[in-house]
C-alpha positions as a Python dict, from the first residue, in 0.01 Angstrom:
ca = {
    (1, 'M'): (0, 0, 0),
    (2, 'T'): (-198, -300, -125),
    (3, 'R'): (-193, -614, 85),
    (4, 'P'): (-98, -921, -120),
    (5, 'D'): (-369, -1175, -177),
    (6, 'D'): (-360, -1476, 57),
    (7, 'A'): (-290, -1698, -243),
    (8, 'D'): (30, -1499, -306),
    (9, 'L'): (147, -1573, 48),
    (10, 'L'): (52, -1941, 75),
    (11, 'R'): (9, -2167, -226),
    (12, 'I'): (-176, -2498, -188),
    (13, 'D'): (-177, -2749, -473),
    (14, 'Q'): (-402, -3052, -441),
    (15, 'H'): (-292, -3383, -591),
    (16, 'V'): (-546, -3666, -592),
    (17, 'A'): (-412, -4020, -631),
    (18, 'P'): (-544, -4371, -562),
    (19, 'G'): (-556, -4413, -186),
    (20, 'H'): (-482, -4056, -85),
    (21, 'T'): (-502, -3683, -145),
    (22, 'A'): (-192, -3469, -94),
    (23, 'L'): (-198, -3095, -25),
    (24, 'L'): (138, -2951, -129),
    (25, 'M'): (184, -2625, 57),
    (26, 'S'): (443, -2354, -3),
    (27, 'G'): (485, -2004, 132),
    (28, 'V'): (405, -1832, 459),
    (29, 'L'): (174, -1975, 725),
    (30, 'D'): (68, -1697, 961),
    (31, 'G'): (-237, -1512, 1091),
    (32, 'V'): (-324, -1393, 741),
    (33, 'T'): (-308, -1735, 572),
    (34, 'Y'): (-419, -1951, 867),
    (35, 'R'): (-781, -1968, 754),
    (36, 'T'): (-682, -2033, 393),
    (37, 'A'): (-485, -2336, 507),
    (38, 'R'): (-756, -2458, 742),
    (39, 'D'): (-1033, -2428, 483),
    (40, 'A'): (-824, -2612, 222),
    (41, 'I'): (-766, -2899, 464),
    (42, 'L'): (-1134, -2916, 560),
    (43, 'K'): (-1247, -2912, 197),
    (44, 'A'): (-1006, -3191, 106),
    (45, 'A'): (-1116, -3397, 408),
    (46, 'V'): (-1487, -3354, 339),
    (47, 'D'): (-1431, -3483, -16),
    (48, 'G'): (-1354, -3815, 153),
    (49, 'P'): (-1011, -3942, 48),
    (50, 'A'): (-884, -4266, 201),
    (51, 'N'): (-593, -4067, 350),
    (52, 'L'): (-501, -3698, 354),
    (53, 'V'): (-140, -3578, 367),
    (54, 'M'): (-31, -3215, 401),
    (55, 'D'): (325, -3154, 278),
    (56, 'V'): (484, -2855, 452),
    (57, 'T'): (842, -2889, 328),
    (58, 'D'): (826, -2544, 167),
    (59, 'V'): (621, -2370, 437),
    (60, 'V'): (761, -2104, 670),
    (61, 'A'): (577, -2012, 991),
    (62, 'P'): (715, -1693, 1151),
    (63, 'R'): (525, -1775, 1469),
    (64, 'P'): (515, -2138, 1591),
    (65, 'S'): (149, -2098, 1695),
    (66, 'A'): (50, -2098, 1326),
    (67, 'W'): (129, -2470, 1305),
    (68, 'A'): (-179, -2528, 1521),
    (69, 'V'): (-387, -2503, 1202),
    (70, 'F'): (-324, -2875, 1156),
    (71, 'T'): (-449, -2974, 1501),
    (72, 'S'): (-748, -2743, 1452),
    (73, 'A'): (-837, -2912, 1124),
    (74, 'R'): (-794, -3255, 1284),
    (75, 'W'): (-1025, -3157, 1569),
    (76, 'L'): (-1290, -3017, 1334),
    (77, 'T'): (-1294, -3341, 1133),
    (78, 'N'): (-1243, -3586, 1418),
    (79, 'Q'): (-1598, -3722, 1431),
    (80, 'W'): (-1670, -3664, 1062),
    (81, 'P'): (-1536, -3719, 806),
    (82, 'D'): (-1263, -3868, 1031),
    (83, 'V'): (-1020, -3905, 741),
    (84, 'P'): (-676, -4032, 846),
    (85, 'M'): (-437, -3735, 829),
    (86, 'G'): (-62, -3698, 823),
    (87, 'I'): (195, -3424, 768),
    (88, 'S'): (507, -3469, 557),
    (89, 'C'): (822, -3257, 576),
    (90, 'A'): (1146, -3341, 397),
    (91, 'H'): (1379, -3167, 642),
    (92, 'A'): (1444, -3289, 994),
    (93, 'S'): (1437, -2937, 1141),
    (94, 'G'): (1078, -2893, 1024),
    (95, 'R'): (975, -3227, 1171),
    (96, 'R'): (1139, -3131, 1500),
    (97, 'T'): (952, -2800, 1499),
    (98, 'L'): (620, -2978, 1452),
    (99, 'A'): (699, -3221, 1733),
    (100, 'R'): (824, -2947, 1965),
    (101, 'N'): (498, -2754, 1920),
    (102, 'G'): (280, -3056, 1996),
    (103, 'I'): (144, -3102, 1644),
    (104, 'A'): (278, -3456, 1607),
    (105, 'R'): (74, -3572, 1907),
    (106, 'Y'): (-245, -3523, 1706),
    (107, 'V'): (-133, -3544, 1342),
    (108, 'P'): (158, -3783, 1273),
    (109, 'V'): (459, -3641, 1091),
    (110, 'F'): (661, -3820, 820),
    (111, 'R'): (960, -3750, 597),
    (112, 'D'): (762, -3757, 271),
    (113, 'V'): (416, -3816, 124),
    (114, 'D'): (483, -4180, 33),
    (115, 'A'): (593, -4266, 387),
    (116, 'A'): (285, -4093, 526),
    (117, 'V'): (46, -4279, 294),
    (118, 'A'): (208, -4615, 370),
    (119, 'A'): (186, -4563, 747),
    (120, 'L'): (-169, -4429, 742),
    (121, 'T'): (-285, -4717, 521),
    (122, 'R'): (-133, -4972, 759),
    (123, 'E'): (-294, -4805, 1060),
    (124, 'H'): (-636, -4754, 898),
    (125, 'P'): (-692, -5053, 667),
    (126, 'G'): (-1071, -5031, 662),
    (127, 'V'): (-1255, -4962, 338),
    (128, 'R'): (-1530, -4700, 338),
    (129, 'R'): (-1823, -4712, 102),
    (130, 'R'): (-1936, -4371, -19),
    (131, 'M'): (-2206, -4235, -246),
    (132, 'R'): (-2296, -3875, -316),
    (133, 'H'): (-2583, -3699, -489),
    (134, 'E'): (-2713, -3344, -526),
    (135, 'W'): (-3081, -3260, -574),
    (136, 'P'): (-3262, -2942, -676),
    (137, 'A'): (-3388, -2702, -412),
    (138, 'T'): (-3744, -2837, -425),
    (139, 'S'): (-3960, -3038, -188),
    (140, 'S'): (-3932, -3345, -412),
    (141, 'S'): (-3572, -3376, -297),
    (142, 'V'): (-3679, -3502, 46),
    (143, 'P'): (-3837, -3832, -70),
    (144, 'A'): (-3564, -3864, -334),
    (145, 'A'): (-3299, -3845, -62),
    (146, 'R'): (-3479, -4107, 145),
    (147, 'E'): (-3494, -4340, -155),
    (148, 'F'): (-3124, -4280, -228),
    (149, 'V'): (-3022, -4367, 130),
    (150, 'A'): (-3245, -4674, 145),
    (151, 'H'): (-3122, -4803, -190),
    (152, 'W'): (-2752, -4782, -113),
    (153, 'L'): (-2767, -4908, 244),
    (154, 'T'): (-2963, -5209, 121),
    (155, 'A'): (-2712, -5264, -159),
    (156, 'W'): (-2429, -5251, 97),
    (157, 'G'): (-2595, -5512, 318),
    (158, 'S'): (-2698, -5264, 588),
    (159, 'A'): (-3076, -5268, 546),
    (160, 'D'): (-3110, -5273, 925),
    (161, 'M'): (-2988, -4910, 930),
    (162, 'V'): (-3231, -4784, 667),
    (163, 'A'): (-3506, -4671, 906),
    (164, 'T'): (-3276, -4456, 1119),
    (165, 'A'): (-3070, -4318, 833),
    (166, 'T'): (-3372, -4217, 626),
    (167, 'V'): (-3518, -4022, 919),
    (168, 'V'): (-3189, -3839, 960),
    (169, 'A'): (-3160, -3773, 586),
    (170, 'T'): (-3515, -3635, 584),
    (171, 'V'): (-3434, -3388, 861),
    (172, 'L'): (-3104, -3270, 715),
    (173, 'V'): (-3231, -3227, 359),
    (174, 'D'): (-3550, -3057, 480),
    (175, 'N'): (-3336, -2826, 694),
    (176, 'V'): (-3145, -2715, 385),
    (177, 'L'): (-3465, -2650, 191),
    (178, 'R'): (-3631, -2454, 473),
    (179, 'H'): (-3336, -2239, 576),
    (180, 'T'): (-3131, -2187, 259),
    (181, 'D'): (-3168, -2147, -117),
    (182, 'S'): (-2913, -2421, -177),
    (183, 'R'): (-2936, -2750, -360),
    (184, 'P'): (-2893, -3019, -92),
    (185, 'D'): (-2571, -3213, -152),
    (186, 'L'): (-2589, -3545, 36),
    (187, 'R'): (-2307, -3785, 114),
    (188, 'L'): (-2378, -4134, 245),
    (189, 'E'): (-2098, -4336, 402),
    (190, 'L'): (-2064, -4682, 552),
    (191, 'N'): (-1751, -4732, 760),
    (192, 'R'): (-1749, -5077, 917),
    (193, 'A'): (-2076, -5076, 1118),
    (194, 'N'): (-2127, -4699, 1129),
    (195, 'V'): (-2337, -4501, 883),
    (196, 'T'): (-2291, -4130, 817),
    (197, 'V'): (-2536, -3898, 645),
    (198, 'A'): (-2387, -3558, 563),
    (199, 'V'): (-2562, -3275, 378),
    (200, 'S'): (-2384, -2966, 247),
    (201, 'D'): (-2534, -2629, 159),
    (202, 'G'): (-2419, -2280, 69),
    (203, 'N'): (-2514, -2111, 398),
    (204, 'S'): (-2228, -2074, 646),
    (205, 'A'): (-2461, -2034, 948),
    (206, 'A'): (-2428, -2342, 1167),
    (207, 'A'): (-2733, -2563, 1213),
    (208, 'A'): (-2849, -2552, 1575),
    (209, 'V'): (-3125, -2684, 1797),
    (210, 'R'): (-3412, -2436, 1816),
    (211, 'E'): (-3445, -2313, 2171),
    (212, 'D'): (-3799, -2185, 2116),
    (213, 'A'): (-3919, -2535, 2032),
    (214, 'E'): (-3744, -2674, 2339),
    (215, 'A'): (-3901, -2405, 2558),
    (216, 'A'): (-4245, -2492, 2422),
    (217, 'G'): (-4194, -2855, 2516),
    (218, 'R'): (-4156, -2972, 2156),
    (219, 'L'): (-3865, -3170, 2022),
    (220, 'S'): (-3698, -2984, 1739),
    (221, 'E'): (-3595, -3188, 1436),
    (222, 'L'): (-3226, -3156, 1522),
    (223, 'T'): (-3296, -3274, 1875),
    (224, 'I'): (-3445, -3586, 1719),
    (225, 'V'): (-3128, -3624, 1511),
    (226, 'G'): (-2927, -3604, 1833),
    (227, 'V'): (-3136, -3880, 1990),
    (228, 'L'): (-3103, -4107, 1687),
    (229, 'T'): (-2727, -4074, 1636),
    (230, 'L'): (-2393, -4129, 1803),
    (231, 'A'): (-2294, -3772, 1719),
    (232, 'W'): (-2387, -3489, 1487),
    (233, 'G'): (-2238, -3152, 1407),
    (234, 'N'): (-2134, -2888, 1157),
    (235, 'T'): (-1816, -2868, 953),
    (236, 'P'): (-1742, -2537, 779),
    (237, 'I'): (-1656, -2561, 410),
    (238, 'D'): (-1566, -2299, 153),
    (239, 'G'): (-1886, -2105, 89),
    (240, 'G'): (-2107, -2293, 333),
    (241, 'K'): (-2122, -2584, 575),
    (242, 'T'): (-2179, -2957, 600),
    (243, 'V'): (-2414, -3092, 865),
    (244, 'W'): (-2332, -3454, 943),
    (245, 'A'): (-2468, -3731, 1164),
    (246, 'V'): (-2305, -4063, 1255),
    (247, 'M'): (-2515, -4368, 1345),
    (248, 'G'): (-2411, -4705, 1483),
    (249, 'P'): (-2587, -5039, 1536),
    (250, 'Q'): (-2718, -4915, 1871),
    (251, 'N'): (-2920, -4650, 1685),
    (252, 'R'): (-3126, -4897, 1481),
    (253, 'L'): (-3502, -4836, 1487),
}
């Protein structure tokens, strides 16, 4: 007997509109499709919409624990990209199920996508500035990334964050070049006073502080990133990962 493909069990259609992205889900949410749902949410969040809404009107979860995929995705994106998220469900019984299982405590639930977008926009009115660029997998990408970060932060009136952000960009891009064969894909964000540098690659292995360097009394590059930032971490994406670092005014050099 052939097991049906995950896509046959859970369908996820992505609709991008001004001000939000909606993931329209239909089918079965269970142990087989859990990761499919989670990865779709993470990918949509990393792309950086102003708001992200998951519509589950046509989703059936045989076990209530499967609904935890939404709190898991919220937790994985809480520090970055920290996109406002909501769930929409047209029937009251589904909304009650989400509330009863604790999902609504972490991801608000609404009757439809429009209501979700309106509420999320009111609650999170800030405007993020974002730029993105991908470079070839060559050493010339490191200075190019520094120049890219410096140019846009200066253009956005945040020249005081250039020194810190370019150090972080150097480390993250260099990390991609040294440990993967990927083209470094860099996102730069300014959200109020905080700056985020995030670099994606095609290797799913999480970036981590090198213990051998620590044992030898040397600061590894990622340890330096930790010192220079409010927070840093890894977010899994389809076919790889994104390593991100968030900096605030207190991190200025």
